[in-house]
Structures are given as structure tokens and as C-alpha cells.
Amino acid sequence: MASSRTAALQLRLLAVAALCGMCLFPRAFVARRGIVSLERSFRAPHLRVWPNPSRREIGSCVQMSRVAMDGISPQYVEHIVAAQELMKAEGVECLLVTKTPTFFWLTGGRCYVPTIEESGPAQLFLDQEKAVVVTTSIEGNKMRTQECLGFEVKEAAWAGLPGTMDAIITELVAGRNVETDTDSLEATLDEVMVDLTDHDVAAYRALGKDIGEALAEVARSVCVGDSEYKVAGITHACYNKRGIDLVMIAVAHDERISWDRHPLPRLGVGTELKKVCMIATCGRRKGLICSLSRLVCFGEVPADLRTIHDVCMQVDAEINLATVPGKSADELYHVLLKAYTDRGYGEQILQHHQGGLIGYKCRHWIAQPGGQQVIKAGRAYAWNPTIAGKTIGTKSEDTIYVNKDGSMEVLTNSPDWPMVDVKTGDGRTMSRPDILVK
């Protein structure tokens, strides 16, 4: 029998479906005991037999949702409902969202002005009846008409901050208990937001397609003599024209690839591209982040680079194909260690982290020895094996999605990129991006 918490979630999902004009049971049938869902985008694998709520209960919940969420994208309505259910389960009456990833997850909007800030002049107040963006009079119109469509927005005078915003929040709280997304709910919210809905997956696939195209365009645009900063600038331009913000950009040329695993772009003598360029990126659109890296070589690929890139692609294929539901972070770390060691590069795993869970952060967690996190279906992952030789280095990285059936798909393929069908130790095959030769 469903618990009261599960029943409440079921009722809210029915309300969301009615609000968004969706049929919740496209592949379901009504049984005497309730509604039996065979498969559904509202991913709750433990929900299969749903007791029939009364029309009055559904109508009451839908009416509340329409008042509070009319005009908000269904993608974010789903997220708000998930956050409300978490709050109810944890006994939290009011939640104040201040962090950029959580704000993105719940609204799709940018809450910051300087991109370097973890939080900005916009916050989200959430209780069981409403979701309200609280910001300053400087940002109000932007939040209402551009960033957070459909949300109620309350503006505080900039003169007198932070007191003017605090007064609005105090009025909304109305004496109830309130927590922020940096308090006791932080870890749980981080876990909930990486469970991707069908709307999230559609957005992720669109982002992956665009970012794969963008980095391929960058790679085909760079020239011998370009500084690392110039390559970074080209990358920004190619991402930005597709509505993608670069949240991480690393560029290294030639020998530097062998000794700097996080090469922030440089300008000046000695940074000019001579033969090999590596570009590593994390790009964000409406909160979702994709990671991918590509290498470009002018002229014949040097033998040492050819050797280590072949190995790097093999390690990448091993870890991607091992990313199946139920595997722990510790198990995946040892998959990586074995893949490196079997090919004579065991020390390389100690030189750089290897990636892990991605979503609304560049990495929500990374695979480490002893790591207890578990791979789950309906989530995205990004692995980034790297190998450094004596005079050159390389990297292989894409963002993948683990489907509900446990299968894996690459989100960030680059069109017309040279690919290699790589065989793993157990005989499976995966295509990985080779070095683009110009």
C-alpha cells in the first residue's frame, strides 16, 4: 500500500498533468485497485499501482497549482512539485533558494549578474502554495519578462539592501520555519535535481547537439599562431551564439598539454599554437551543463600523441560502457584504474580526477576510491580520462545520458568529427572522438 508521502506525490503529479494539459497515463489502464502505470515521464520507479484519488481532491490540488503556477513552463512545475514534496517530507514549511544551481533547476533563470557569483540579486521563495522570485527593482523587469517567465516577482528597492529584500521575505514567511538551500536540505536537493524529467532530457539533448556542433566549429576555426586566449574567445563566440554560457574553458597548446591538466588560457609569447590544440569546456544553458573536450592537430599526428590518444579513447570507452545503474563510484574508479593499468598507464589516474555525475553542476560528484554514490537511470554523467606523455598530452570527454532502460547515449556528438570504433576488454565497441587533423 502506498505511504501517505507517496500518495501525496501521486496527487501532485495528477495536478501537474492537469495543469500542463498532459495525459498522465498514455500507456496505462485502470484496474479495480487503481491506475497501473506501465511507464511514465514522472520518474518514480517505485510507483506502479496508484490508488484512485477523489475528483474533489484532484480538483482542489489543481486549483491551487493553477493559481500559483499558471504560465510557468511544465519543466519547472515538475521541479517545483518535487521540491515541495521534499519540503513536506522533511517538515520544512518555507524554502529560500539562494544558490545558482538550485535557482536554475526550479526556474530556468539566471539569478546572477557577474557570472562568477554562486548567488545573485534574485532568490526564490517556495512554500506549498506559491513560488515567488524576490529580487531588486534593478532586476525585476528582467526576471519577470526574460528569466523567470510565469513566476510572481516581488521587487525590493536597491537603496537599503539587504534590508529591503529581507522585509519581503519576512512577509512571505509569515512566522513559519524557513530554511535555505544551503541548510539541511542542501544535499537532498542536490540529489533530487539530477533526476531528469522527460522535459529535462529533451533540453539536455538539444544542448548536447548544439554544444557538440559549437566545439566542432571552434576546432575548425583555430589556426597556427593563435594564442590560447584567442582560441578561448572563439569558443565563447561559438557557444554564445547558440545561447550557451561557458562556465569552464581550458585551452592548452603543444607541450603544455602534457603538464597542465587544467590549463586556463594564457596570452603572450609562448602561448601561440604550433601544432596541437586541446580545448576542454563546460557549457550551460538554462542551468543544465554539458562537458566535452576535443583535440586538433596541424599536420601528421606525432607517434607519441597517437599512442596515448588511442589508449585514452580505450579508457573512455571502458568507463562509459561501465556506467550502468547500480554501479558504485568506487566500482567505477576501479574500472578506470584497471583500464589504465592494463594498458601500461596506471599512474595516470593519480594525475587528474576522472569525472562523474553532471547536471546542474559541472560535477555533482566524482568517482573516488571508496565512493558510495550509485549510478542511476535517468541521469547524466561525464567522464574525462587524460594521459600525459613526455612532450604532449591528451583527453577524451563527452557527456552521456543513462536512459530509463539502462542504455547509454552520448549527448555531445560533434558532426562530421573523425571517430574511432574502440573495442573494450570484454569485446564491446564504442565510437570515440579522434584527433581532428588539419
Tab-separated table of C-alpha atoms in Angstrom:
chain	number	residue	atom	x	y	z
A	1	MET	CA	0.000	0.000	0.000
A	2	ALA	CA	1.314	3.435	-0.862
A	3	SER	CA	2.532	5.547	2.026
A	4	SER	CA	0.926	8.910	2.745
A	5	ARG	CA	4.035	10.593	1.290
A	6	THR	CA	3.768	8.561	-1.912
A	7	ALA	CA	0.022	9.219	-2.171
A	8	ALA	CA	0.639	12.954	-1.822
A	9	LEU	CA	3.244	12.802	-4.587
A	10	GLN	CA	0.821	10.903	-6.808
A	11	LEU	CA	-1.858	13.514	-6.244
A	12	ARG	CA	0.519	16.349	-7.063
A	13	LEU	CA	1.640	14.636	-10.242
A	14	LEU	CA	-2.009	14.344	-11.289
A	15	ALA	CA	-2.370	18.058	-10.595
A	16	VAL	CA	0.694	18.904	-12.673
A	17	ALA	CA	-0.621	16.805	-15.528
A	18	ALA	CA	-3.962	18.578	-15.456
A	19	LEU	CA	-2.278	21.973	-15.206
A	20	CYS	CA	0.015	21.288	-18.143
A	21	GLY	CA	-2.695	19.765	-20.316
A	22	MET	CA	-0.968	16.393	-20.370
A	23	CYS	CA	-2.394	12.906	-20.237
A	24	LEU	CA	-0.627	11.254	-17.339
A	25	PHE	CA	-1.409	7.714	-18.414
A	26	PRO	CA	-0.719	7.289	-22.147
A	27	ARG	CA	0.269	3.655	-21.542
A	28	ALA	CA	-1.854	2.806	-18.574
A	29	PHE	CA	-5.022	1.027	-17.800
A	30	VAL	CA	-7.492	1.424	-14.984
A	31	ALA	CA	-7.749	-1.587	-12.715
A	32	ARG	CA	-10.089	-2.210	-9.840
A	33	ARG	CA	-7.325	-1.428	-7.360
A	34	GLY	CA	-6.230	1.781	-9.041
A	35	ILE	CA	-4.344	3.217	-12.010
A	36	VAL	CA	-1.477	0.973	-13.058
A	37	SER	CA	1.222	2.923	-14.907
A	38	LEU	CA	3.498	0.905	-17.197
A	39	GLU	CA	5.899	3.735	-17.922
A	40	ARG	CA	5.819	7.478	-17.418
A	41	SER	CA	7.910	10.577	-17.633
A	42	PHE	CA	7.326	11.423	-13.974
A	43	ARG	CA	10.086	9.114	-12.951
A	44	ALA	CA	9.201	7.364	-9.740
A	45	PRO	CA	10.150	3.724	-10.360
A	46	HIS	CA	8.578	2.632	-7.082
A	47	LEU	CA	5.178	3.964	-8.178
A	48	ARG	CA	3.226	1.417	-10.154
A	49	VAL	CA	-0.218	0.923	-8.584
A	50	TRP	CA	-1.812	4.284	-7.900
A	51	PRO	CA	-4.976	4.326	-5.748
A	52	ASN	CA	-7.659	6.488	-7.330
A	53	PRO	CA	-7.881	9.867	-5.576
A	54	SER	CA	-11.262	11.545	-5.481
A	55	ARG	CA	-12.233	14.146	-8.062
A	56	ARG	CA	-12.586	16.644	-5.239
A	57	GLU	CA	-9.009	16.010	-4.080
A	58	ILE	CA	-7.654	16.346	-7.623
A	59	GLY	CA	-9.697	19.461	-8.284
A	60	SER	CA	-8.520	21.137	-5.092
A	61	CYS	CA	-4.855	20.396	-5.873
A	62	VAL	CA	-5.196	21.544	-9.492
A	63	GLN	CA	-6.906	24.760	-8.424
A	64	MET	CA	-4.030	25.552	-6.054
A	65	SER	CA	-1.467	24.769	-8.744
A	66	ARG	CA	-3.189	26.936	-11.351
A	67	VAL	CA	-3.277	29.907	-9.009
A	68	ALA	CA	0.385	29.541	-8.050
A	69	MET	CA	1.979	28.219	-11.253
A	70	ASP	CA	-0.060	29.476	-14.187
A	71	GLY	CA	2.295	30.378	-17.037
A	72	ILE	CA	5.340	28.541	-15.648
A	73	SER	CA	6.936	26.025	-18.020
A	74	PRO	CA	5.872	22.419	-17.266
A	75	GLN	CA	9.557	21.553	-16.895
A	76	TYR	CA	9.859	23.807	-13.854
A	77	VAL	CA	6.417	22.978	-12.483
A	78	GLU	CA	7.655	19.391	-12.207
A	79	HIS	CA	10.742	20.581	-10.356
A	80	ILE	CA	8.735	22.793	-8.007
A	81	VAL	CA	6.413	19.907	-7.159
A	82	ALA	CA	9.429	17.685	-6.433
A	83	ALA	CA	10.892	20.356	-4.140
A	84	GLN	CA	7.544	20.819	-2.373
A	85	GLU	CA	7.267	17.091	-1.739
A	86	LEU	CA	10.768	17.063	-0.306
A	87	MET	CA	9.919	20.009	1.940
A	88	LYS	CA	6.784	18.290	3.167
A	89	ALA	CA	8.655	15.077	3.907
A	90	GLU	CA	11.337	16.966	5.846
A	91	GLY	CA	8.914	19.232	7.719
A	92	VAL	CA	10.148	22.410	6.041
A	93	GLU	CA	7.374	24.979	5.631
A	94	CYS	CA	9.303	27.537	3.588
A	95	LEU	CA	12.403	27.278	1.409
A	96	LEU	CA	14.538	30.216	0.314
A	97	VAL	CA	16.647	29.356	-2.736
A	98	THR	CA	19.842	31.387	-2.985
A	99	LYS	CA	22.302	29.198	-4.910
A	100	THR	CA	22.631	29.420	-8.674
A	101	PRO	CA	22.251	25.678	-9.490
A	102	THR	CA	19.090	25.311	-7.376
A	103	PHE	CA	17.606	28.539	-8.745
A	104	PHE	CA	18.275	27.313	-12.285
A	105	TRP	CA	16.671	23.950	-11.524
A	106	LEU	CA	13.483	25.500	-10.170
A	107	THR	CA	13.095	28.423	-12.596
A	108	GLY	CA	15.408	28.032	-15.596
A	109	GLY	CA	16.508	31.626	-14.981
A	110	ARG	CA	19.827	33.280	-14.284
A	111	CYS	CA	19.815	34.766	-10.785
A	112	TYR	CA	23.239	36.388	-11.042
A	113	VAL	CA	24.794	39.374	-12.780
A	114	PRO	CA	28.547	38.675	-12.506
A	115	THR	CA	28.902	35.097	-13.686
A	116	ILE	CA	31.492	34.277	-11.033
A	117	GLU	CA	28.972	34.512	-8.181
A	118	GLU	CA	27.420	31.454	-6.529
A	119	SER	CA	24.332	33.544	-5.826
A	120	GLY	CA	22.968	36.816	-7.069
A	121	PRO	CA	20.358	39.526	-6.549
A	122	ALA	CA	17.437	37.158	-7.224
A	123	GLN	CA	16.190	34.469	-4.835
A	124	LEU	CA	13.228	32.112	-4.929
A	125	PHE	CA	10.753	31.741	-2.076
A	126	LEU	CA	8.859	28.450	-2.079
A	127	ASP	CA	6.122	27.014	0.108
A	128	GLN	CA	3.278	24.575	-0.580
A	129	GLU	CA	1.152	27.210	-2.335
A	130	LYS	CA	3.437	29.535	-4.238
A	131	ALA	CA	6.798	30.138	-5.833
A	132	VAL	CA	7.896	33.778	-5.743
A	133	VAL	CA	11.039	35.357	-7.167
A	134	VAL	CA	12.348	38.020	-4.779
A	135	THR	CA	14.793	40.473	-6.293
A	136	THR	CA	15.707	44.130	-6.537
A	137	SER	CA	13.992	46.851	-8.533
A	138	ILE	CA	17.014	46.793	-10.843
A	139	GLU	CA	16.388	43.162	-11.845
A	140	GLY	CA	12.594	42.932	-11.512
A	141	ASN	CA	11.534	43.515	-15.102
A	142	LYS	CA	14.262	41.231	-16.427
A	143	MET	CA	13.267	38.424	-14.087
A	144	ARG	CA	9.589	38.833	-14.925
A	145	THR	CA	9.867	39.111	-18.718
A	146	GLN	CA	13.069	37.272	-19.616
A	147	GLU	CA	14.495	34.932	-16.993
A	148	CYS	CA	11.584	33.524	-14.938
A	149	LEU	CA	8.512	33.614	-17.142
A	150	GLY	CA	5.252	32.906	-15.341
A	151	PHE	CA	6.670	33.443	-11.852
A	152	GLU	CA	5.363	36.043	-9.461
A	153	VAL	CA	8.148	38.587	-8.912
A	154	LYS	CA	8.443	40.884	-5.909
A	155	GLU	CA	10.882	43.801	-6.114
A	156	ALA	CA	12.830	45.431	-3.314
A	157	ALA	CA	14.285	48.915	-3.514
A	158	TRP	CA	18.019	48.729	-4.139
A	159	ALA	CA	18.570	51.563	-1.677
A	160	GLY	CA	18.541	49.915	1.706
A	161	LEU	CA	19.629	46.428	0.654
A	162	PRO	CA	19.730	43.825	2.080
A	163	GLY	CA	17.049	45.023	4.492
A	164	THR	CA	14.516	45.781	1.773
A	165	MET	CA	14.700	42.224	0.421
A	166	ASP	CA	14.699	40.761	3.919
A	167	ALA	CA	11.440	42.592	4.619
A	168	ILE	CA	9.743	40.954	1.610
A	169	ILE	CA	10.988	37.519	2.634
A	170	THR	CA	9.848	38.068	6.222
A	171	GLU	CA	6.373	38.926	4.942
A	172	LEU	CA	6.254	35.789	2.778
A	173	VAL	CA	7.471	33.573	5.612
A	174	ALA	CA	4.790	34.970	7.923
A	175	GLY	CA	6.264	33.498	11.080
A	176	ARG	CA	6.772	29.957	9.751
A	177	ASN	CA	10.005	27.984	9.821
A	178	VAL	CA	12.233	28.655	6.828
A	179	GLU	CA	15.391	27.034	5.506
A	180	THR	CA	17.709	27.958	2.682
A	181	ASP	CA	19.175	25.640	0.072
A	182	THR	CA	22.455	25.829	1.985
A	183	ASP	CA	20.927	24.327	5.157
A	184	SER	CA	19.766	20.794	5.953
A	185	LEU	CA	18.109	20.268	2.559
A	186	GLU	CA	21.227	21.078	0.531
A	187	ALA	CA	22.443	17.508	-0.054
A	188	THR	CA	18.945	16.163	-0.689
A	189	LEU	CA	18.105	18.927	-3.152
A	190	ASP	CA	21.359	18.184	-4.942
A	191	GLU	CA	20.253	14.555	-5.241
A	192	VAL	CA	16.729	15.386	-6.430
A	193	MET	CA	17.760	17.879	-9.100
A	194	VAL	CA	19.882	15.352	-11.012
A	195	ASP	CA	16.875	13.074	-11.596
A	196	LEU	CA	15.986	14.248	-15.081
A	197	THR	CA	12.377	14.502	-16.236
A	198	ASP	CA	11.389	13.994	-19.868
A	199	HIS	CA	11.416	17.782	-20.301
A	200	ASP	CA	14.944	17.916	-18.856
A	201	VAL	CA	16.138	15.153	-21.173
A	202	ALA	CA	14.724	16.943	-24.225
A	203	ALA	CA	16.524	20.124	-23.145
A	204	TYR	CA	19.730	18.167	-22.477
A	205	ARG	CA	19.650	16.531	-25.900
A	206	ALA	CA	19.169	19.928	-27.561
A	207	LEU	CA	22.032	21.395	-25.522
A	208	GLY	CA	24.275	18.427	-26.303
A	209	LYS	CA	23.591	18.722	-30.026
A	210	ASP	CA	24.346	22.456	-30.016
A	211	ILE	CA	27.456	22.231	-27.870
A	212	GLY	CA	28.859	19.360	-29.957
A	213	GLU	CA	28.355	21.453	-33.079
A	214	ALA	CA	29.835	24.527	-31.392
A	215	LEU	CA	33.089	22.873	-30.343
A	216	ALA	CA	33.484	21.308	-33.767
A	217	GLU	CA	33.109	24.795	-35.264
A	218	VAL	CA	35.754	26.088	-32.867
A	219	ALA	CA	38.165	23.295	-33.751
A	220	ARG	CA	37.807	24.003	-37.452
A	221	SER	CA	38.345	27.738	-36.888
A	222	VAL	CA	41.594	27.754	-34.911
A	223	CYS	CA	44.832	28.471	-36.724
A	224	VAL	CA	48.539	28.054	-36.161
A	225	GLY	CA	49.774	31.122	-34.315
A	226	ASP	CA	46.583	31.629	-32.288
A	227	SER	CA	47.117	32.326	-28.601
A	228	GLU	CA	45.264	30.244	-26.050
A	229	TYR	CA	43.156	33.282	-25.190
A	230	LYS	CA	42.206	33.747	-28.833
A	231	VAL	CA	41.038	30.122	-29.002
A	232	ALA	CA	39.058	30.713	-25.806
A	233	GLY	CA	37.485	33.777	-27.410
A	234	ILE	CA	36.484	31.799	-30.498
A	235	THR	CA	34.971	29.192	-28.190
A	236	HIS	CA	32.962	31.823	-26.329
A	237	ALA	CA	31.624	33.218	-29.593
A	238	CYS	CA	30.602	29.825	-30.977
A	239	TYR	CA	28.894	28.847	-27.717
A	240	ASN	CA	27.249	32.208	-27.087
A	241	LYS	CA	25.600	32.404	-30.496
A	242	ARG	CA	23.810	29.177	-29.573
A	243	GLY	CA	22.669	30.577	-26.233
A	244	ILE	CA	25.265	28.649	-24.244
A	245	ASP	CA	27.343	30.209	-21.474
A	246	LEU	CA	30.843	28.869	-20.947
A	247	VAL	CA	31.243	28.078	-17.263
A	248	MET	CA	34.644	26.434	-17.778
A	249	ILE	CA	37.119	26.865	-20.608
A	250	ALA	CA	40.573	25.276	-20.682
A	251	VAL	CA	42.920	25.642	-23.640
A	252	ALA	CA	46.442	24.270	-23.959
A	253	HIS	CA	48.834	24.205	-26.874
A	254	ASP	CA	51.537	21.683	-27.618
A	255	GLU	CA	53.878	20.836	-24.706
A	256	ARG	CA	51.634	22.490	-22.130
A	257	ILE	CA	49.027	19.748	-22.626
A	258	SER	CA	51.482	17.313	-21.018
A	259	TRP	CA	51.948	19.184	-17.763
A	260	ASP	CA	48.831	21.274	-17.092
A	261	ARG	CA	45.617	19.300	-16.565
A	262	HIS	CA	43.502	22.428	-16.006
A	263	PRO	CA	45.103	24.842	-18.474
A	264	LEU	CA	43.468	28.232	-18.070
A	265	PRO	CA	44.015	30.218	-21.290
A	266	ARG	CA	47.099	32.435	-21.479
A	267	LEU	CA	48.153	35.345	-23.639
A	268	GLY	CA	51.599	36.360	-24.814
A	269	VAL	CA	54.830	34.940	-26.108
A	270	GLY	CA	54.976	31.165	-25.860
A	271	THR	CA	51.224	30.585	-25.923
A	272	GLU	CA	50.941	30.513	-29.714
A	273	LEU	CA	49.644	27.321	-31.296
A	274	LYS	CA	52.340	25.441	-33.160
A	275	LYS	CA	50.866	22.003	-33.836
A	276	VAL	CA	48.381	20.592	-31.268
A	277	CYS	CA	45.483	22.353	-29.540
A	278	MET	CA	43.349	20.875	-26.766
A	279	ILE	CA	40.046	22.548	-25.827
A	280	ALA	CA	38.097	21.422	-22.756
A	281	THR	CA	34.757	23.012	-21.913
A	282	CYS	CA	31.681	23.040	-19.713
A	283	GLY	CA	28.743	24.874	-21.267
A	284	ARG	CA	25.485	25.817	-19.545
A	285	ARG	CA	22.039	26.682	-20.854
A	286	LYS	CA	19.111	27.224	-18.502
A	287	GLY	CA	21.103	25.539	-15.780
A	288	LEU	CA	21.916	22.243	-17.487
A	289	ILE	CA	25.632	21.701	-18.131
A	290	CYS	CA	27.427	19.595	-20.734
A	291	SER	CA	31.139	18.785	-20.684
A	292	LEU	CA	33.246	17.848	-23.673
A	293	SER	CA	36.814	18.116	-24.942
A	294	ARG	CA	38.404	17.922	-28.403
A	295	LEU	CA	41.916	17.876	-29.880
A	296	VAL	CA	43.152	19.434	-33.124
A	297	CYS	CA	46.465	18.665	-34.805
A	298	PHE	CA	48.024	20.541	-37.721
A	299	GLY	CA	49.766	18.056	-39.971
A	300	GLU	CA	50.577	14.453	-39.200
A	301	VAL	CA	49.784	13.304	-35.673
A	302	PRO	CA	53.043	12.635	-33.770
A	303	ALA	CA	53.610	8.987	-32.868
A	304	ASP	CA	53.600	9.591	-29.107
A	305	LEU	CA	50.310	11.509	-29.305
A	306	ARG	CA	48.820	8.784	-31.488
A	307	THR	CA	49.739	6.168	-28.906
A	308	ILE	CA	48.393	7.942	-25.841
A	309	HIS	CA	45.212	9.141	-27.548
A	310	ASP	CA	44.409	5.586	-28.620
A	311	VAL	CA	44.778	4.494	-25.002
A	312	CYS	CA	42.762	7.441	-23.736
A	313	MET	CA	39.880	6.573	-26.088
A	314	GLN	CA	40.005	2.979	-24.850
A	315	VAL	CA	39.825	4.061	-21.203
A	316	ASP	CA	36.978	6.414	-22.098
A	317	ALA	CA	35.051	3.609	-23.805
A	318	GLU	CA	35.603	1.292	-20.831
A	319	ILE	CA	34.216	3.767	-18.302
A	320	ASN	CA	31.283	4.931	-20.422
A	321	LEU	CA	30.130	1.383	-21.130
A	322	ALA	CA	30.526	0.519	-17.449
A	323	THR	CA	28.196	3.362	-16.443
A	324	VAL	CA	25.148	1.217	-15.752
A	325	PRO	CA	22.541	1.507	-12.990
A	326	GLY	CA	23.670	0.018	-9.700
A	327	LYS	CA	27.408	0.524	-10.164
A	328	SER	CA	29.042	2.453	-7.331
A	329	ALA	CA	31.529	5.297	-7.638
A	330	ASP	CA	34.128	3.030	-6.053
A	331	GLU	CA	33.497	0.297	-8.640
A	332	LEU	CA	33.801	2.800	-11.473
A	333	TYR	CA	37.026	4.201	-10.037
A	334	HIS	CA	38.459	0.698	-10.157
A	335	VAL	CA	37.154	0.200	-13.702
A	336	LEU	CA	39.222	3.241	-14.619
A	337	LEU	CA	42.251	2.105	-12.653
A	338	LYS	CA	42.194	-1.306	-14.349
A	339	ALA	CA	41.708	0.274	-17.794
A	340	TYR	CA	44.766	2.482	-17.311
A	341	THR	CA	46.852	-0.245	-15.686
A	342	ASP	CA	46.090	-2.910	-18.284
A	343	ARG	CA	47.461	-0.578	-20.931
A	344	GLY	CA	50.576	0.404	-19.027
A	345	TYR	CA	49.421	3.801	-17.752
A	346	GLY	CA	48.293	3.039	-14.206
A	347	GLU	CA	49.927	6.150	-12.751
A	348	GLN	CA	47.798	8.455	-14.900
A	349	ILE	CA	44.689	8.059	-12.740
A	350	LEU	CA	46.520	9.864	-9.942
A	351	GLN	CA	47.198	12.922	-12.075
A	352	HIS	CA	43.589	14.088	-12.552
A	353	HIS	CA	40.062	13.252	-11.404
A	354	GLN	CA	38.151	11.143	-13.912
A	355	GLY	CA	34.680	12.715	-13.846
A	356	GLY	CA	31.305	11.557	-12.592
A	357	LEU	CA	27.743	12.842	-12.234
A	358	ILE	CA	26.819	16.009	-14.146
A	359	GLY	CA	23.621	18.038	-14.363
A	360	TYR	CA	23.182	21.471	-12.815
A	361	LYS	CA	26.826	21.488	-11.710
A	362	CYS	CA	29.961	20.687	-13.696
A	363	ARG	CA	30.196	17.635	-11.447
A	364	HIS	CA	27.803	16.783	-8.635
A	365	TRP	CA	30.244	14.088	-7.569
A	366	ILE	CA	33.385	12.484	-8.949
A	367	ALA	CA	34.310	8.795	-8.774
A	368	GLN	CA	36.769	8.165	-5.979
A	369	PRO	CA	38.070	5.051	-4.222
A	370	GLY	CA	35.537	4.183	-1.557
A	371	GLY	CA	32.877	6.372	-3.155
A	372	GLN	CA	29.392	5.205	-2.214
A	373	GLN	CA	27.399	7.138	-4.824
A	374	VAL	CA	25.496	4.890	-7.226
A	375	ILE	CA	24.781	5.168	-10.930
A	376	LYS	CA	21.060	5.630	-11.551
A	377	ALA	CA	18.958	5.624	-14.700
A	378	GLY	CA	17.613	8.974	-15.815
A	379	ARG	CA	20.811	10.857	-15.009
A	380	ALA	CA	23.722	12.339	-16.970
A	381	TYR	CA	27.411	11.597	-16.500
A	382	ALA	CA	30.660	12.976	-17.902
A	383	TRP	CA	33.956	11.078	-17.766
A	384	ASN	CA	37.241	12.730	-18.663
A	385	PRO	CA	40.238	10.370	-18.776
A	386	THR	CA	43.516	12.121	-19.536
A	387	ILE	CA	47.026	10.927	-20.319
A	388	ALA	CA	50.228	12.928	-20.310
A	389	GLY	CA	53.275	11.894	-22.283
A	390	LYS	CA	56.732	13.425	-22.006
A	391	THR	CA	56.087	16.192	-24.523
A	392	ILE	CA	52.350	16.055	-25.260
A	393	GLY	CA	49.090	15.088	-23.576
A	394	THR	CA	45.521	14.216	-24.468
A	395	LYS	CA	41.994	13.880	-23.139
A	396	SER	CA	38.736	12.164	-24.142
A	397	GLU	CA	35.443	13.573	-22.829
A	398	ASP	CA	31.751	13.678	-23.658
A	399	THR	CA	28.506	13.917	-21.706
A	400	ILE	CA	26.302	10.828	-21.681
A	401	TYR	CA	22.753	10.085	-20.537
A	402	VAL	CA	21.709	6.802	-18.931
A	403	ASN	CA	18.234	6.032	-20.209
A	404	LYS	CA	15.461	4.571	-18.086
A	405	ASP	CA	16.122	1.133	-19.581
A	406	GLY	CA	19.768	1.374	-18.515
A	407	SER	CA	21.133	2.006	-22.011
A	408	MET	CA	23.582	4.825	-22.592
A	409	GLU	CA	23.603	7.582	-25.215
A	410	VAL	CA	26.182	10.254	-25.990
A	411	LEU	CA	24.629	13.728	-25.838
A	412	THR	CA	27.545	15.788	-27.175
A	413	ASN	CA	28.471	14.257	-30.518
A	414	SER	CA	30.239	16.618	-32.914
A	415	PRO	CA	29.013	16.417	-36.532
A	416	ASP	CA	31.480	15.186	-39.155
A	417	TRP	CA	34.124	14.625	-36.500
A	418	PRO	CA	36.609	11.781	-37.107
A	419	MET	CA	35.530	8.861	-34.943
A	420	VAL	CA	37.166	5.587	-33.953
A	421	ASP	CA	35.273	2.398	-33.086
A	422	VAL	CA	37.073	1.404	-29.907
A	423	LYS	CA	36.943	-2.153	-28.566
A	424	THR	CA	36.883	-2.691	-24.829
A	425	GLY	CA	38.461	-5.557	-22.912
A	426	ASP	CA	35.205	-7.516	-22.919
A	427	GLY	CA	34.768	-7.165	-26.679
A	428	ARG	CA	32.198	-4.375	-26.775
A	429	THR	CA	32.581	-1.392	-29.100
A	430	MET	CA	32.013	2.330	-28.661
A	431	SER	CA	32.793	5.174	-31.043
A	432	ARG	CA	35.039	7.845	-29.543
A	433	PRO	CA	36.219	11.152	-30.997
A	434	ASP	CA	39.634	11.002	-32.598
A	435	ILE	CA	42.028	13.904	-33.186
A	436	LEU	CA	40.933	16.329	-35.888
A	437	VAL	CA	43.790	16.695	-38.376
A	438	LYS	CA	44.015	19.935	-40.365
